[in-house]
């Protein structure tokens, strides 16, 4: 009956001489183990950096939503029917969840008007359901068109979500988040058949 432990039975048995193993074999295994350990910690560090960047990107949009730069406050003030620039159209605020857009505020349309939460838009809508670049109203062939710019929550025309650029008609309702506008066309109307 052998009293050798499991290790001794597998690798060495009593009565057999121990083989000499050069130290470089053990050091090679130690180097591989060390390299694997370093790679594991490096991967873990990269994972944490990635997560921090993702969280930072998510919260950067919220910070922009909370603070309205001074130059954008000026953009939010509507032009009250003082002097219409030329025949065209305007957007009138019907309902608003944005305290900076009062009911009845009027915004005259030029060749194009960008709407969204971002500070570079012509009309800034500080609604949590509006995207940085949400929608575009533009003139083409003497007609105003509205186009969703790939917003997450969508742009609604008469409560139908826009899928492609659509012509605006007098009285149409345009909704972005909690803000609803009415499109008003004036000065001339397209005759039927045109």
Tab-separated table of C-alpha atoms in Angstrom, residues 16-129:
chain	number	residue	atom	x	y	z
A	16	UNK	CA	12.323	6.810	-8.712
A	17	UNK	CA	14.912	9.477	-8.979
A	18	UNK	CA	13.667	13.025	-9.435
A	19	UNK	CA	14.246	14.390	-12.889
A	20	UNK	CA	15.991	17.667	-13.092
A	21	UNK	CA	13.894	20.258	-14.907
A	22	UNK	CA	15.721	23.294	-16.178
A	23	UNK	CA	14.550	26.529	-14.533
A	24	UNK	CA	13.787	28.104	-17.924
A	25	UNK	CA	10.754	25.776	-18.333
A	26	UNK	CA	9.167	27.063	-15.131
A	27	UNK	CA	10.065	30.662	-15.929
A	28	UNK	CA	8.468	30.333	-19.379
A	29	UNK	CA	5.200	29.225	-17.758
A	30	UNK	CA	5.481	32.068	-15.264
A	31	UNK	CA	5.991	34.556	-18.103
A	32	UNK	CA	2.933	33.252	-19.950
A	33	UNK	CA	0.864	33.478	-16.771
A	34	UNK	CA	2.125	36.989	-16.130
A	35	UNK	CA	1.319	38.072	-19.685
A	36	UNK	CA	-2.193	36.586	-19.449
A	37	UNK	CA	-2.794	38.365	-16.138
A	38	UNK	CA	-1.630	41.691	-17.588
A	39	UNK	CA	-3.886	41.187	-20.634
A	40	UNK	CA	-6.863	40.450	-18.381
A	41	UNK	CA	-6.360	43.670	-16.411
A	42	UNK	CA	-5.800	45.643	-19.618
A	43	UNK	CA	-9.069	44.295	-21.060
A	44	UNK	CA	-10.865	45.166	-17.825
A	45	UNK	CA	-9.451	48.715	-17.912
A	46	UNK	CA	-10.551	49.156	-21.542
A	47	UNK	CA	-14.021	47.899	-20.644
A	48	UNK	CA	-14.303	50.492	-17.851
A	49	UNK	CA	-13.106	53.282	-20.173
A	50	UNK	CA	-15.719	52.247	-22.763
A	51	UNK	CA	-18.509	52.242	-20.152
A	52	UNK	CA	-17.457	55.657	-18.840
A	53	UNK	CA	-17.506	57.092	-22.381
A	54	UNK	CA	-20.969	55.652	-23.056
A	55	UNK	CA	-22.405	57.066	-19.814
A	56	UNK	CA	-20.749	60.420	-20.485
A	57	UNK	CA	-22.255	60.547	-23.973
A	58	UNK	CA	-25.719	59.752	-22.591
A	59	UNK	CA	-25.573	62.541	-20.023
A	60	UNK	CA	-24.125	65.137	-22.412
A	61	UNK	CA	-27.537	65.369	-24.127
A	62	UNK	CA	-29.247	65.964	-20.789
A	63	UNK	CA	-26.906	68.811	-19.879
A	64	UNK	CA	-27.664	70.540	-23.174
A	65	UNK	CA	-31.372	70.166	-22.505
A	66	UNK	CA	-31.204	71.828	-19.089
A	67	UNK	CA	-29.230	74.922	-20.056
A	68	UNK	CA	-30.361	77.260	-22.812
A	69	UNK	CA	-27.475	79.397	-24.079
A	70	UNK	CA	-28.142	83.149	-24.166
A	71	UNK	CA	-28.021	83.381	-27.963
A	72	UNK	CA	-30.723	80.701	-28.237
A	73	UNK	CA	-33.062	82.575	-25.928
A	74	UNK	CA	-33.202	85.290	-28.549
A	75	UNK	CA	-34.188	82.731	-31.183
A	76	UNK	CA	-37.056	81.557	-29.009
A	77	UNK	CA	-38.807	84.920	-29.046
A	78	UNK	CA	-41.337	84.841	-31.861
A	79	UNK	CA	-41.933	87.652	-34.277
A	80	UNK	CA	-45.390	88.993	-33.485
A	81	UNK	CA	-47.381	89.807	-36.623
A	82	UNK	CA	-45.491	93.103	-37.053
A	83	UNK	CA	-44.360	92.787	-40.613
A	84	UNK	CA	-44.594	89.654	-42.716
A	85	UNK	CA	-41.358	89.248	-44.673
A	86	UNK	CA	-43.026	88.120	-47.947
A	87	UNK	CA	-45.750	85.788	-49.154
A	88	UNK	CA	-45.222	82.459	-47.500
A	89	UNK	CA	-46.170	80.745	-44.298
A	90	UNK	CA	-45.801	80.699	-40.570
A	91	UNK	CA	-45.977	78.270	-37.664
A	92	UNK	CA	-48.241	79.205	-34.759
A	93	UNK	CA	-47.839	77.448	-31.398
A	94	UNK	CA	-51.107	75.754	-30.381
A	95	UNK	CA	-49.911	73.756	-27.352
A	96	UNK	CA	-46.510	73.591	-25.705
A	97	UNK	CA	-44.767	71.665	-22.953
A	98	UNK	CA	-41.792	74.028	-23.415
A	99	UNK	CA	-42.100	77.067	-21.115
A	100	UNK	CA	-40.161	79.165	-23.657
A	101	UNK	CA	-42.748	78.597	-26.399
A	102	UNK	CA	-45.982	80.308	-25.429
A	103	UNK	CA	-49.334	79.464	-26.953
A	104	UNK	CA	-49.982	81.803	-29.870
A	105	UNK	CA	-46.308	82.491	-30.596
A	106	UNK	CA	-45.746	82.938	-34.341
A	107	UNK	CA	-42.671	81.952	-36.349
A	108	UNK	CA	-42.416	83.119	-39.967
A	109	UNK	CA	-40.955	80.662	-42.434
A	110	UNK	CA	-38.245	81.605	-44.883
A	111	UNK	CA	-36.570	79.225	-47.304
A	112	UNK	CA	-35.953	76.721	-44.506
A	113	UNK	CA	-36.458	76.341	-40.777
A	114	UNK	CA	-34.781	73.687	-38.630
A	115	UNK	CA	-36.517	72.548	-35.448
A	116	UNK	CA	-35.048	70.603	-32.545
A	117	UNK	CA	-33.386	70.713	-29.153
A	118	UNK	CA	-29.872	71.539	-30.404
A	119	UNK	CA	-28.565	75.083	-30.175
A	120	UNK	CA	-27.839	75.271	-33.921
A	121	UNK	CA	-31.521	75.025	-34.879
A	122	UNK	CA	-33.506	78.020	-36.093
A	123	UNK	CA	-36.315	77.146	-33.673
A	124	UNK	CA	-35.121	75.537	-30.431
A	125	UNK	CA	-37.667	73.235	-28.770
A	126	UNK	CA	-36.645	72.367	-25.212
A	127	UNK	CA	-38.867	69.316	-24.915
A	128	UNK	CA	-37.443	66.010	-23.609
A	129	UNK	CA	-39.073	64.180	-26.544
